[in-house]
Coordinates of C-alpha atoms and ligand atoms in Angstrom, one line a residue:
X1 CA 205.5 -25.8 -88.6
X2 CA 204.1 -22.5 -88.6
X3 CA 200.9 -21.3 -88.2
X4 CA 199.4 -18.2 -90.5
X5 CA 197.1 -15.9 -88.7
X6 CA 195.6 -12.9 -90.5
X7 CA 193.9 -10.3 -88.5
X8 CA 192.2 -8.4 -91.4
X9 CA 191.3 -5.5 -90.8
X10 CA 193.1 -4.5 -87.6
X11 CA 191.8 -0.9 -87.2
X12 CA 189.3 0.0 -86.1
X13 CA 188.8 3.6 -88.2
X14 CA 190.6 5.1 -91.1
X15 CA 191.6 2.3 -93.8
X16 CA 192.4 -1.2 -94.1
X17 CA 195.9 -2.5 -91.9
X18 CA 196.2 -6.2 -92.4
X19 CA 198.5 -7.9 -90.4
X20 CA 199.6 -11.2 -91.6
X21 CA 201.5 -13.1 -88.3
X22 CA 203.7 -16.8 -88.5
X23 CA 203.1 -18.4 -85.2
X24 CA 204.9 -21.1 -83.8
X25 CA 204.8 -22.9 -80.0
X26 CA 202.6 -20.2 -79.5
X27 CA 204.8 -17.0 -80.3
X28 CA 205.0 -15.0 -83.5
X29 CA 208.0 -15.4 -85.6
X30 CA 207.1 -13.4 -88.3
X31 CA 204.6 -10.8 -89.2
X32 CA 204.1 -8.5 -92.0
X33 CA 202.1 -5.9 -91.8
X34 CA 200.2 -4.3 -95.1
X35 CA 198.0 -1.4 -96.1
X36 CA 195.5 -2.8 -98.7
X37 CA 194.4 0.7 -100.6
X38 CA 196.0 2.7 -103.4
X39 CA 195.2 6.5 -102.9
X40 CA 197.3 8.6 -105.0
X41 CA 197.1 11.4 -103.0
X42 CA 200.9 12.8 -104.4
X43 CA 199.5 12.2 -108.2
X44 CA 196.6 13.9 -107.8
X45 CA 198.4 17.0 -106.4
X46 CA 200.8 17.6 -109.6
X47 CA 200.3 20.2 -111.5
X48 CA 197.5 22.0 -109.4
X49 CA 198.2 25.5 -107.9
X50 CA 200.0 25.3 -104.7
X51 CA 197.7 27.2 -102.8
X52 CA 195.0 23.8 -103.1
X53 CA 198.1 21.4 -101.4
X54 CA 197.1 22.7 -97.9
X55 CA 193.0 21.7 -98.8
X56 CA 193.9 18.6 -100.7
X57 CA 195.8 17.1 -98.4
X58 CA 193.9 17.4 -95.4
X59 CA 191.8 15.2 -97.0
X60 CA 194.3 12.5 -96.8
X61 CA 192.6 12.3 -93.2
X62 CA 189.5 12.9 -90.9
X63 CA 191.6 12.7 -87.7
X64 CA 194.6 14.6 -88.7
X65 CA 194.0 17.2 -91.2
X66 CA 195.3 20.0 -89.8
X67 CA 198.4 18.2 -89.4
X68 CA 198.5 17.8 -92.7
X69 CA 197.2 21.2 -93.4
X70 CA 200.3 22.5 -91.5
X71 CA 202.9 20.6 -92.8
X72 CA 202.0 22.3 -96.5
X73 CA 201.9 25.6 -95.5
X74 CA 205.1 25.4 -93.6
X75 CA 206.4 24.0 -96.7
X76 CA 204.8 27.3 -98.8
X77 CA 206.5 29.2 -95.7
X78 CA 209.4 28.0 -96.7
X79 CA 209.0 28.3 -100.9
X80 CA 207.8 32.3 -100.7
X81 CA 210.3 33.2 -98.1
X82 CA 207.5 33.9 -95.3
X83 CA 207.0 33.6 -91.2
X84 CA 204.2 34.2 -89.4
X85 CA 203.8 37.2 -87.2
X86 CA 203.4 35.7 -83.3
X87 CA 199.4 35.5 -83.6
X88 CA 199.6 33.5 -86.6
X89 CA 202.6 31.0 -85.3
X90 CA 200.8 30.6 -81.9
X91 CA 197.2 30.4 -83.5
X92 CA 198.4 27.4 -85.4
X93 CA 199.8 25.7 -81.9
X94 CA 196.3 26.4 -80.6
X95 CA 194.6 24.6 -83.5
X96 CA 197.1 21.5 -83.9
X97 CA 196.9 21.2 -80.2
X98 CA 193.2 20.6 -80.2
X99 CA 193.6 18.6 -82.4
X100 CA 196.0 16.6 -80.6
X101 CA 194.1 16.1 -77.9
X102 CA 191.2 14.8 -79.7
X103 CA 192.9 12.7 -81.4
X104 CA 194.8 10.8 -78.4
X105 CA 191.5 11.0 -76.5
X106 CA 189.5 8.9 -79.1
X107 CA 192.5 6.9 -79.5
X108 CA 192.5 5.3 -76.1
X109 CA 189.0 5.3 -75.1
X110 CA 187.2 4.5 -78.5
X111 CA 189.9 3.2 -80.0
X112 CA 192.0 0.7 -77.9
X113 CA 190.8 0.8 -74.1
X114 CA 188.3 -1.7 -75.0
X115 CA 191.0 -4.8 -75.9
X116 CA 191.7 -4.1 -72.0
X117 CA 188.3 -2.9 -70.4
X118 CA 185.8 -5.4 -70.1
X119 CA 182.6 -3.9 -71.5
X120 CA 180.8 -7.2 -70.2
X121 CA 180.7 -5.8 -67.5
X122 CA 178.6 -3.5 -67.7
X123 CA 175.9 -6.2 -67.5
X124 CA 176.3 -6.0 -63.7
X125 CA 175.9 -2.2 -63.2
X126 CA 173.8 -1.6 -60.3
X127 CA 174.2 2.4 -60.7
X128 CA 172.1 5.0 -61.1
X129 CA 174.1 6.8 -63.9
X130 CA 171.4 6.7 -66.8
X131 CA 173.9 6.3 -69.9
X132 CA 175.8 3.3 -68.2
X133 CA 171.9 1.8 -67.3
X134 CA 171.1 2.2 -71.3
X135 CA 173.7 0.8 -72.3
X136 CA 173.3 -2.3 -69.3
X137 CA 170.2 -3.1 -71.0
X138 CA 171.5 -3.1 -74.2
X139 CA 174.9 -4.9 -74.0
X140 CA 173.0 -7.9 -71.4
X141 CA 170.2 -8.3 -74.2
X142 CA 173.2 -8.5 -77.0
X143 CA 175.2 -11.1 -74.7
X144 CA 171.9 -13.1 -74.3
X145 CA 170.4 -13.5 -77.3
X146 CA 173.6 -13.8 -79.1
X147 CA 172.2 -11.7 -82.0
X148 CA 173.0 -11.9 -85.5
X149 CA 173.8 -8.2 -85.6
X150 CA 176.2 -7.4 -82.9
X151 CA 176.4 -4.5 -80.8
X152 CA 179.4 -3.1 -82.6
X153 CA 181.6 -1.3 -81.7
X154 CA 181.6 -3.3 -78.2
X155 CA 180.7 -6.9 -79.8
X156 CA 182.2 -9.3 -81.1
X157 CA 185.6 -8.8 -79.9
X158 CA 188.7 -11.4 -79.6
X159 CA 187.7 -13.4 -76.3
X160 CA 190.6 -13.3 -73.9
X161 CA 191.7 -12.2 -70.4
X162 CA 190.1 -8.8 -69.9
X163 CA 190.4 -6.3 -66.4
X164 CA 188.9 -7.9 -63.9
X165 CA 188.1 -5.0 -61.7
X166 CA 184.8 -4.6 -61.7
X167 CA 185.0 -0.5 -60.4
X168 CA 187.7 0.4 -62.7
X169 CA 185.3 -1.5 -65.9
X170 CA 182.8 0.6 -64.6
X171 CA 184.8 3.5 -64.4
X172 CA 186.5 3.1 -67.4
X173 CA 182.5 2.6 -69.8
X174 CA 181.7 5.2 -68.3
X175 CA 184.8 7.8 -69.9
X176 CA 184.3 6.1 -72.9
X177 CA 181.1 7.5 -72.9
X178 CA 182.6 10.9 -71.4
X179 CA 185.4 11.1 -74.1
X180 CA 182.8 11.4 -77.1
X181 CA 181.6 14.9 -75.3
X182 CA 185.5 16.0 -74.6
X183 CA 186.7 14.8 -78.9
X184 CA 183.6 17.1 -79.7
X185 CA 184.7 20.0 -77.2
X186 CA 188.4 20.0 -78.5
X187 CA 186.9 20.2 -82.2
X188 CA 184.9 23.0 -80.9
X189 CA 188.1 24.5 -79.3
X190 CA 190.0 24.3 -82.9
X191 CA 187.1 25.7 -84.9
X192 CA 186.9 29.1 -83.1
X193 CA 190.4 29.4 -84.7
X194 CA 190.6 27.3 -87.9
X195 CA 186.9 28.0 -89.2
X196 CA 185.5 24.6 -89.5
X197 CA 186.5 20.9 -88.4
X198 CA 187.9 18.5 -89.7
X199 CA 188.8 20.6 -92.8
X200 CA 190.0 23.9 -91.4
X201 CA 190.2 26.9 -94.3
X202 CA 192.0 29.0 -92.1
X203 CA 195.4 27.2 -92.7
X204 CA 197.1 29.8 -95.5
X205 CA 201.1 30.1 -96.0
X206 CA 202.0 33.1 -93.8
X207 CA 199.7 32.8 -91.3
X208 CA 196.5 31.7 -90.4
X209 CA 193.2 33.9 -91.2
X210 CA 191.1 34.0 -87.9
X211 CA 191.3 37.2 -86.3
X212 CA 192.7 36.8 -82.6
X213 CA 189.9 38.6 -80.7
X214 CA 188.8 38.2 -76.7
X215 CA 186.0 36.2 -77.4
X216 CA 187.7 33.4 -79.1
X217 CA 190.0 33.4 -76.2
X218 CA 187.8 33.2 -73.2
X219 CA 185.7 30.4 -76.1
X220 CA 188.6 28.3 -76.0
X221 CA 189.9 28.6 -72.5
X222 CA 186.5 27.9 -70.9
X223 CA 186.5 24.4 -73.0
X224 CA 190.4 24.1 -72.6
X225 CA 189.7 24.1 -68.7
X226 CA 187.3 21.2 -68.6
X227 CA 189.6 18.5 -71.0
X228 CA 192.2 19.7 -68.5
X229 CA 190.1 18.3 -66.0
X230 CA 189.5 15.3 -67.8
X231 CA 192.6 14.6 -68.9
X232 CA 194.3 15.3 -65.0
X233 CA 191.1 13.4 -63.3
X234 CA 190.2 10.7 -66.1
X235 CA 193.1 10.4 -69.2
X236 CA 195.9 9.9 -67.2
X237 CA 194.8 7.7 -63.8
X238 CA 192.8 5.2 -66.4
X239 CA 196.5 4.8 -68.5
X240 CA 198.1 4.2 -65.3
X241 CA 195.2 1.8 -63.9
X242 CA 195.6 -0.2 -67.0
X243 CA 199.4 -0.1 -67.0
X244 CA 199.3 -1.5 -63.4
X245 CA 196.4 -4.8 -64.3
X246 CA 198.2 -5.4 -67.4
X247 CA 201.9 -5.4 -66.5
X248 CA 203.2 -8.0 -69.3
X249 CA 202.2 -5.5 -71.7
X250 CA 204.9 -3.2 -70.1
X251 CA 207.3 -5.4 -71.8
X252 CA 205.6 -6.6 -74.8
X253 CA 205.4 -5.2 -78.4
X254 CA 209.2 -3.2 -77.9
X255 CA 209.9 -3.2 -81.5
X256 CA 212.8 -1.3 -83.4
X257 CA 213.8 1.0 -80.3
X258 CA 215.0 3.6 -82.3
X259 CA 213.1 6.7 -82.9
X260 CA 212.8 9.7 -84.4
X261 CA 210.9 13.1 -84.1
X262 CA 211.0 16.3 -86.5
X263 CA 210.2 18.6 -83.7
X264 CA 206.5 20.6 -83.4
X265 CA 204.7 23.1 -81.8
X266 CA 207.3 26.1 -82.1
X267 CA 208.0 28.3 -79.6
X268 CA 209.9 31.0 -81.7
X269 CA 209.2 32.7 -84.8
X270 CA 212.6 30.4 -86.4
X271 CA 211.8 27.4 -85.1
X272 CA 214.8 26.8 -82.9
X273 CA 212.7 26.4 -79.6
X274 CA 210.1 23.5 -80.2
X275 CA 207.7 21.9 -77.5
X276 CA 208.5 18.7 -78.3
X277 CA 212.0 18.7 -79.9
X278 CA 214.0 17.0 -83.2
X279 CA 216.2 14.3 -82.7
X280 CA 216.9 10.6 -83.9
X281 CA 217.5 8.3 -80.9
X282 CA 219.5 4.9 -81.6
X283 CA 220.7 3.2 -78.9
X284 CA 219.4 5.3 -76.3
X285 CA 221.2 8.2 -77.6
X286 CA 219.9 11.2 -78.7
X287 CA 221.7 12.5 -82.5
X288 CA 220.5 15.6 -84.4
X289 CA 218.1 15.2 -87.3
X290 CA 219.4 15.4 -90.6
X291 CA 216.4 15.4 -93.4
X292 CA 218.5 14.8 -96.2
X293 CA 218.8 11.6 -94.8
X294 CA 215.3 10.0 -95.2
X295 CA 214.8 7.5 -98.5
X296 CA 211.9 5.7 -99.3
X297 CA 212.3 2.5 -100.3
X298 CA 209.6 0.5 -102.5
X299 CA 211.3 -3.1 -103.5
X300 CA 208.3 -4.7 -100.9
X301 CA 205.7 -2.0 -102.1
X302 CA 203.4 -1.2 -104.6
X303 CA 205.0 0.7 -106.9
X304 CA 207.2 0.7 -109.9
X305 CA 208.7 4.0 -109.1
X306 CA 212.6 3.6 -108.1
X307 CA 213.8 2.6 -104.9
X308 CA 215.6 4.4 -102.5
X309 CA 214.8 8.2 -103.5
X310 CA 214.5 10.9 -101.2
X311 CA 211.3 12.5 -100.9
X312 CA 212.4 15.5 -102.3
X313 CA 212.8 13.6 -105.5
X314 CA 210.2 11.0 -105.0
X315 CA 208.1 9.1 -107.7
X316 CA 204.5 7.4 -107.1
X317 CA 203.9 4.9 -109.7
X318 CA 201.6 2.7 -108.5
X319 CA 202.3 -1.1 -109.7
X320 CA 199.2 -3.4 -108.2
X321 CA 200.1 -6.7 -109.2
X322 CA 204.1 -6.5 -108.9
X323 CA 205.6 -9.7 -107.8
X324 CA 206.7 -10.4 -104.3
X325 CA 205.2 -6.5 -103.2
X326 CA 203.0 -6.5 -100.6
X327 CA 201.9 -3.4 -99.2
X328 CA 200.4 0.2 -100.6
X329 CA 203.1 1.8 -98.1
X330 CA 206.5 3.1 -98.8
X331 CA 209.0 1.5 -96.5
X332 CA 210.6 5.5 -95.0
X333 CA 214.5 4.6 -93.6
X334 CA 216.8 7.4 -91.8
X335 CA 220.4 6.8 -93.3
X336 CA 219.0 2.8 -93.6
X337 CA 217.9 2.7 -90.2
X338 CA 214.0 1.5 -89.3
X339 CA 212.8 3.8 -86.6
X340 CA 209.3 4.1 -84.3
X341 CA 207.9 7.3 -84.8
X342 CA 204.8 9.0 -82.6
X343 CA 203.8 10.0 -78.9
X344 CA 206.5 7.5 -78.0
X345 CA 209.1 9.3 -79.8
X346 CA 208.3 12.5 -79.0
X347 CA 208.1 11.9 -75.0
X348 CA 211.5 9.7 -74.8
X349 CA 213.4 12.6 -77.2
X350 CA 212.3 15.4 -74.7
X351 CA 212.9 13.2 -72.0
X352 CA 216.6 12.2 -72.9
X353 CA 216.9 16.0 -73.7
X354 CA 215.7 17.5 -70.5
X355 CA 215.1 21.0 -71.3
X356 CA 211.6 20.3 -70.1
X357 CA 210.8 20.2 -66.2
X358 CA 207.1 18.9 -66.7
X359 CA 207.8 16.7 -69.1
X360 CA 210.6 14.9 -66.9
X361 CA 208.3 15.1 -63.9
X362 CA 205.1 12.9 -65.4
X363 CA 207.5 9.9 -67.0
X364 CA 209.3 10.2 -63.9
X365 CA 205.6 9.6 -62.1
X366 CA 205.1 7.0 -64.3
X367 CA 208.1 5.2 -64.0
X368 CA 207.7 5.5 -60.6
X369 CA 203.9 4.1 -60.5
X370 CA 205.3 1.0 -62.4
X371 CA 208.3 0.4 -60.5
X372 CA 210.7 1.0 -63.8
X373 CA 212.9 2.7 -65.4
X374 CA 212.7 4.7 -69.0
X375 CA 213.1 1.3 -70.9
X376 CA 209.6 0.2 -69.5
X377 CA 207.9 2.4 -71.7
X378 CA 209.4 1.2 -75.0
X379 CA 206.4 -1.1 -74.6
X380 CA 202.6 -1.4 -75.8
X381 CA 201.6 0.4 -72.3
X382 CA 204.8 2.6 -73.2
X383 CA 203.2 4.2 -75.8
X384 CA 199.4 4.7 -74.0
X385 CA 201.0 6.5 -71.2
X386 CA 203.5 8.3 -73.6
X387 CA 200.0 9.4 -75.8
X388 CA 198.4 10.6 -72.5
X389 CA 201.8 12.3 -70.8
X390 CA 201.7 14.4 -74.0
X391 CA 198.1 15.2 -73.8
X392 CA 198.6 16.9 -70.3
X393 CA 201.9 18.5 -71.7
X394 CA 199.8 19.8 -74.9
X395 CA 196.8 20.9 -73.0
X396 CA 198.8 23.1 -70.4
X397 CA 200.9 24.2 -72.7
X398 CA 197.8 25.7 -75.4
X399 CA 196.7 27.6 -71.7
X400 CA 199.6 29.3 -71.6
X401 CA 199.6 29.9 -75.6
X402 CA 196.6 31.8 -74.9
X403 CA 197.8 33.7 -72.4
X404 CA 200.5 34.8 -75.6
X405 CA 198.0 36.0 -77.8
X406 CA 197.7 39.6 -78.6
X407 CA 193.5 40.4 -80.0
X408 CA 193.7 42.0 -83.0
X409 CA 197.5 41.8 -84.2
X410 CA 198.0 40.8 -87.2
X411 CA 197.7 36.5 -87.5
X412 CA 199.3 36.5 -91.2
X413 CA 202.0 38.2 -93.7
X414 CA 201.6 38.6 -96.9
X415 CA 203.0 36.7 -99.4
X416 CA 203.6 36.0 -103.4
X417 CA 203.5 32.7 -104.6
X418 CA 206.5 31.6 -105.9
X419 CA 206.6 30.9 -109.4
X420 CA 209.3 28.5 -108.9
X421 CA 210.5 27.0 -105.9
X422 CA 210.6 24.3 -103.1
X423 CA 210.1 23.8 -99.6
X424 CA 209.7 21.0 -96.9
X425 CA 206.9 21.2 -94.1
X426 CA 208.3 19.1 -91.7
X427 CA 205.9 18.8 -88.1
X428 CA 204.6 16.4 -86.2
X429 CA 200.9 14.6 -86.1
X430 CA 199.7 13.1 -83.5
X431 CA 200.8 9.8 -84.8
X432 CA 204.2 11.0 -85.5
X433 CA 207.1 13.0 -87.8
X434 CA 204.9 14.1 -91.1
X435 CA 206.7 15.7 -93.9
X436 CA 205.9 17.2 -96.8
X437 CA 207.8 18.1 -100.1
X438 CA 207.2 20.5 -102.4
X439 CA 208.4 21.6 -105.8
X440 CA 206.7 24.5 -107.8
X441 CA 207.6 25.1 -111.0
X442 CA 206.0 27.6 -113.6
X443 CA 203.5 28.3 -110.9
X444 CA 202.4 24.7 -110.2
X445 CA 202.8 22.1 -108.4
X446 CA 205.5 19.4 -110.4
X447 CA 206.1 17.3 -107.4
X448 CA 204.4 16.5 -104.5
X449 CA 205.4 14.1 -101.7
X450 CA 204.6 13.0 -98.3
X451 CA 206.1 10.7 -95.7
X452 CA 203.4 10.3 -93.1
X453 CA 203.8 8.8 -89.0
X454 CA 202.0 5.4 -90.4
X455 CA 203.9 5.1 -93.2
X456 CA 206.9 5.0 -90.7
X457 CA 205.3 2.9 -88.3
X458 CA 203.7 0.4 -90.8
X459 CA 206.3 -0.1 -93.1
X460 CA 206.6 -3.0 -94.9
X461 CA 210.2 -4.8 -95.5
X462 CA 213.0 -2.5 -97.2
X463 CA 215.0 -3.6 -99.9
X464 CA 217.0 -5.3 -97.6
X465 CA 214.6 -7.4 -96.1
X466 CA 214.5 -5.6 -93.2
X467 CA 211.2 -5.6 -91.2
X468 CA 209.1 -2.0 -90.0
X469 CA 209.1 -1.3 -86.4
X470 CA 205.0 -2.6 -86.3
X471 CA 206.5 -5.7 -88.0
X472 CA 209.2 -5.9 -85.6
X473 CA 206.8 -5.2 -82.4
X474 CA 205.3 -8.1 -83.2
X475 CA 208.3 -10.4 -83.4
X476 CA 208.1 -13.2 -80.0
X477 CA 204.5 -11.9 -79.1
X478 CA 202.5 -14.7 -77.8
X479 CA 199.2 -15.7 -79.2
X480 CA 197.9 -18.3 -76.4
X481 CA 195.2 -18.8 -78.6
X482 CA 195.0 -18.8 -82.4
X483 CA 191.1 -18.0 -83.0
X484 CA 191.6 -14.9 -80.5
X485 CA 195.1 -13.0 -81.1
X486 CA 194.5 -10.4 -78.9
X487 CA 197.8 -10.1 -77.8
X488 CA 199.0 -9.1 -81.3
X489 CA 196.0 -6.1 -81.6
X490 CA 197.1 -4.5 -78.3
X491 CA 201.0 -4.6 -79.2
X492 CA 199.8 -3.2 -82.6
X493 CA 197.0 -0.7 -81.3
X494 CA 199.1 0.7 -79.3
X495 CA 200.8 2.4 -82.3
X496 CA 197.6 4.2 -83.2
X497 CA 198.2 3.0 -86.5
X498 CA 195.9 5.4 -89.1
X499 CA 196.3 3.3 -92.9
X500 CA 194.4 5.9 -94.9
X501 CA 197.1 8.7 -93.6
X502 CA 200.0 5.9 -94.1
X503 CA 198.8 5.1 -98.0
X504 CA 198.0 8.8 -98.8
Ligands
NFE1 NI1 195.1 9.7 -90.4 FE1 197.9 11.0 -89.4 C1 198.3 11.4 -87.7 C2 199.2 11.9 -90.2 S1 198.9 9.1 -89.3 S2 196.0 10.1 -88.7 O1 198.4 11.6 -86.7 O2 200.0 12.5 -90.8 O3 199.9 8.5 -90.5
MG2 MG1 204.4 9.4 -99.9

């Protein structure tokens, strides 16, 4: 018979993801995966002016606002009939790449690293480093006393198999510690150009409105230079390390194997030129995106708003004791089809694409390093080494993006707000495709909707039954022991799952 294990919650920042797994003979045969908050982002926004849509909804998040910042002006963009002059198209690929990096750079090392790395370890450090001796004392007192109050975030954690490299523990504590300094400096990098972090002002339709002077540059590129480093000399070598002591996890957590990207960072004032391009990949083959084609269903969710409406006519009416529902996220489907979403998806669409030298050349290292080919990285290690691959790719790239940027030329256009209109900001976070919809009428706004990278990736059942790719993932994942079910947090980490983004 099978076993129910709930891991409860399984993130470790921004909202509650449950994850609710049927084990039998030691494998999960089912698992459902559920964000436990209502939000109400979308009912909040109606009937506001649309000019507040780019400020409210960064608020759905601390880690991604200026995606979401950016995927409502680029749907105002679109409803008043504006581009960007170059500064302003290429200031807002400077500030969403900082904030890319940031955000894959907690992800691993604060975030997930340590369900590898064993911060036990540390007990053992004979070093002279003084951080890594502080926190020697401090994790060996913890382990021996076996306080009431643990030393969180480090303790307690699922007991389990951890690296058993004592240098690359070492090595890996001590980033950790590093990658606090480098999240800060890529904030720092972003703010010169976006006016404050996380919440940046500077995002208006038309533009952005930070002046583009020498200063800022050299500001930026100085601080650019050293995550660079850290990314070439750190980031990447510590994925790969990983990948290499933890090879089952090169095959574990696959999930849907279909993907799907909406294209960001553009290259060109229409958009046709992207960094990391659109497409919807089934079978290993690469389609063009179509957004008319992405419904929402709701028959497992929350809500008592109809099933099966595109976004651009979507409804949020919450329902919190509906029968059989069991998640506060939307189930997103592309013409029906479940599909992964994120880092993963991005790297694998450029990769199938080519179009991109550099981008082929580090999954080609890789690949390479782990003795595969491209379907090794639809995996949980898959998606650590896509997250980093694209950190390099973004980091280089915002070098030569400054390179582009012409002080004091204009960074916006004017603009009228429609009175009536619509328009869909359609990007990419760092977790995935984000999309926004909006409808102005009579000046406000009369519908607002988002479908967000967790939403995608954390989707419950659809109305056919059929599971979301972190549901799927899960499917034939061992749990060799019930009180510790690590293996199910590292297949489901790997996603970078965000649940307060994901319930908006
Ligand atoms: Ni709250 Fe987010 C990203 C968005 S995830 S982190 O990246 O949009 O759903
Ligand atoms: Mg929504």
């Amino acid at each position: 018979m099978a076993k129910t294990i709930t891991i409860d919650p399984l993130t470790r920042i921004e909202g509650h993801l449950a994850i609710r797994l049927e084990v039998e003979a030691g494998r999960v045969v089912k698992a459902f995966s559920a964000g436990e908050m209502f939000r109400g982002f979308e009912v909040i926004l109606k009937n506001r002016h649309p000019m507040d849509a780019q400020q409210i909804t960064q608020r759905i998040c601390g880690v991604c606002p200026i995606s979401h910042g950016t995927a409502s002006i680029l749907a105002q963009d679109e409803a008043y009939g504006i581009k960007p002059p170059p500064n302003g198209r290429i200031v807002r690929n400077l500030i969403l790449g900082a904030n890319y990096i940031q955000s894959h750079i907690i992800h691993f090392y604060q975030l997930s690293a340590l369900d590898f790395v064993d911060i036990a370890a540390v007990k053992d450090y004979t070093g002279n480093d003084q951080q890594l001796r502080a926190l020697k004392g401090w994790i060996a007192d913890q382990i021996s006393s076996k306080v009431m109050y643990p030393a969180a975030p480090f303790l307690p954690r699922y007991e389990a198999k951890y690296l058993e490299n004592a240098e690359l523990n070492i090595a890996a504590v001590k980033h950790y510690l590093q990658a606090l300094d480098m999240r800060a400096m890529a904030h720092q990098m972003a703010a010169l150009f976006c006016g404050k972090i996380p919440h940046a002002p500077a995002l208006i339709p038309g533009g952005v409105t930070e002046k583009v002077t020498a200063d800022k540059i050299a500001a930026y590129q100085s601080r650019l230079q050293k995550l660079q480093q850290f990314i070439n000399e750190c980031y990447l070598p510590d994925v790969m390390a990983l990948a290499a002591a933890f090879p089952d996890y090169l095959r574990m957590g696959k999930g849907c194997g279909n993907f799907l990207a909406y294209g960001v960072f553009p290259e060109d004032a229409d958009h046709s030129q992207m960094l990391f391009p659109s497409g919807v990949m089934s079978n290993g083959r690469v389609n063009p995106f179509n957004p008319t084609q992405i419904t929402e269903d709701v028959r497992y969710s929350l809500f008592s708003s109809p099933s099966g409406l595109p976004p651009s006519q979507g409804q949020t009416e919450a329902s919190p004791h509906k029968h059989d529902a069991y998640s506060w996220l939307k189930a997103p489907r592309y013409g029906g089809q479940v599909l992964e979403v994120g880092p993963l998806a991005r790297i694998l669409i450029a990769y199938a694409k080519g179009g991109n030298a550099e981008i082929g050349k580090q999954v080609d290292a890789f690949l390479a390093q782990m003795y595969g080919g491209p379907e090794m990285l639809v995996s949980t290690m898959g998606r650590h080494a896509a997250r980093a691959i694209e950190t390099k790719i973004v980091a280089d790239r915002c070098a030569e993006w400054l390179d582009q940027l012409i002080p004091g030329e204009p960074t916006f256009r004017d603009f009228t707000i429609a009175e009536t209109g619509r328009g869909v900001g359609l990007t990419e976070a760092p977790r995935g495709a984000l999309g926004h919809w909006l409808d102005i009428q009579n000046g406000k706004i009369a519908n607002y909707q988002c479908v967000v990278p967790t939403t995608w990736n954390c989707s419950p059942r659809d109305d056919r039954g059929i599971a979301g790719p972190i549901e799927q993932s899960l499917e034939e994942t061992p749990v060799e022991d019930e009180n510790n079910p690590i293996e199910a947090t590292r297949v489901v980490r790997s996603f970078d799952p965000c649940l307060a983004c994901a319930v908006h």
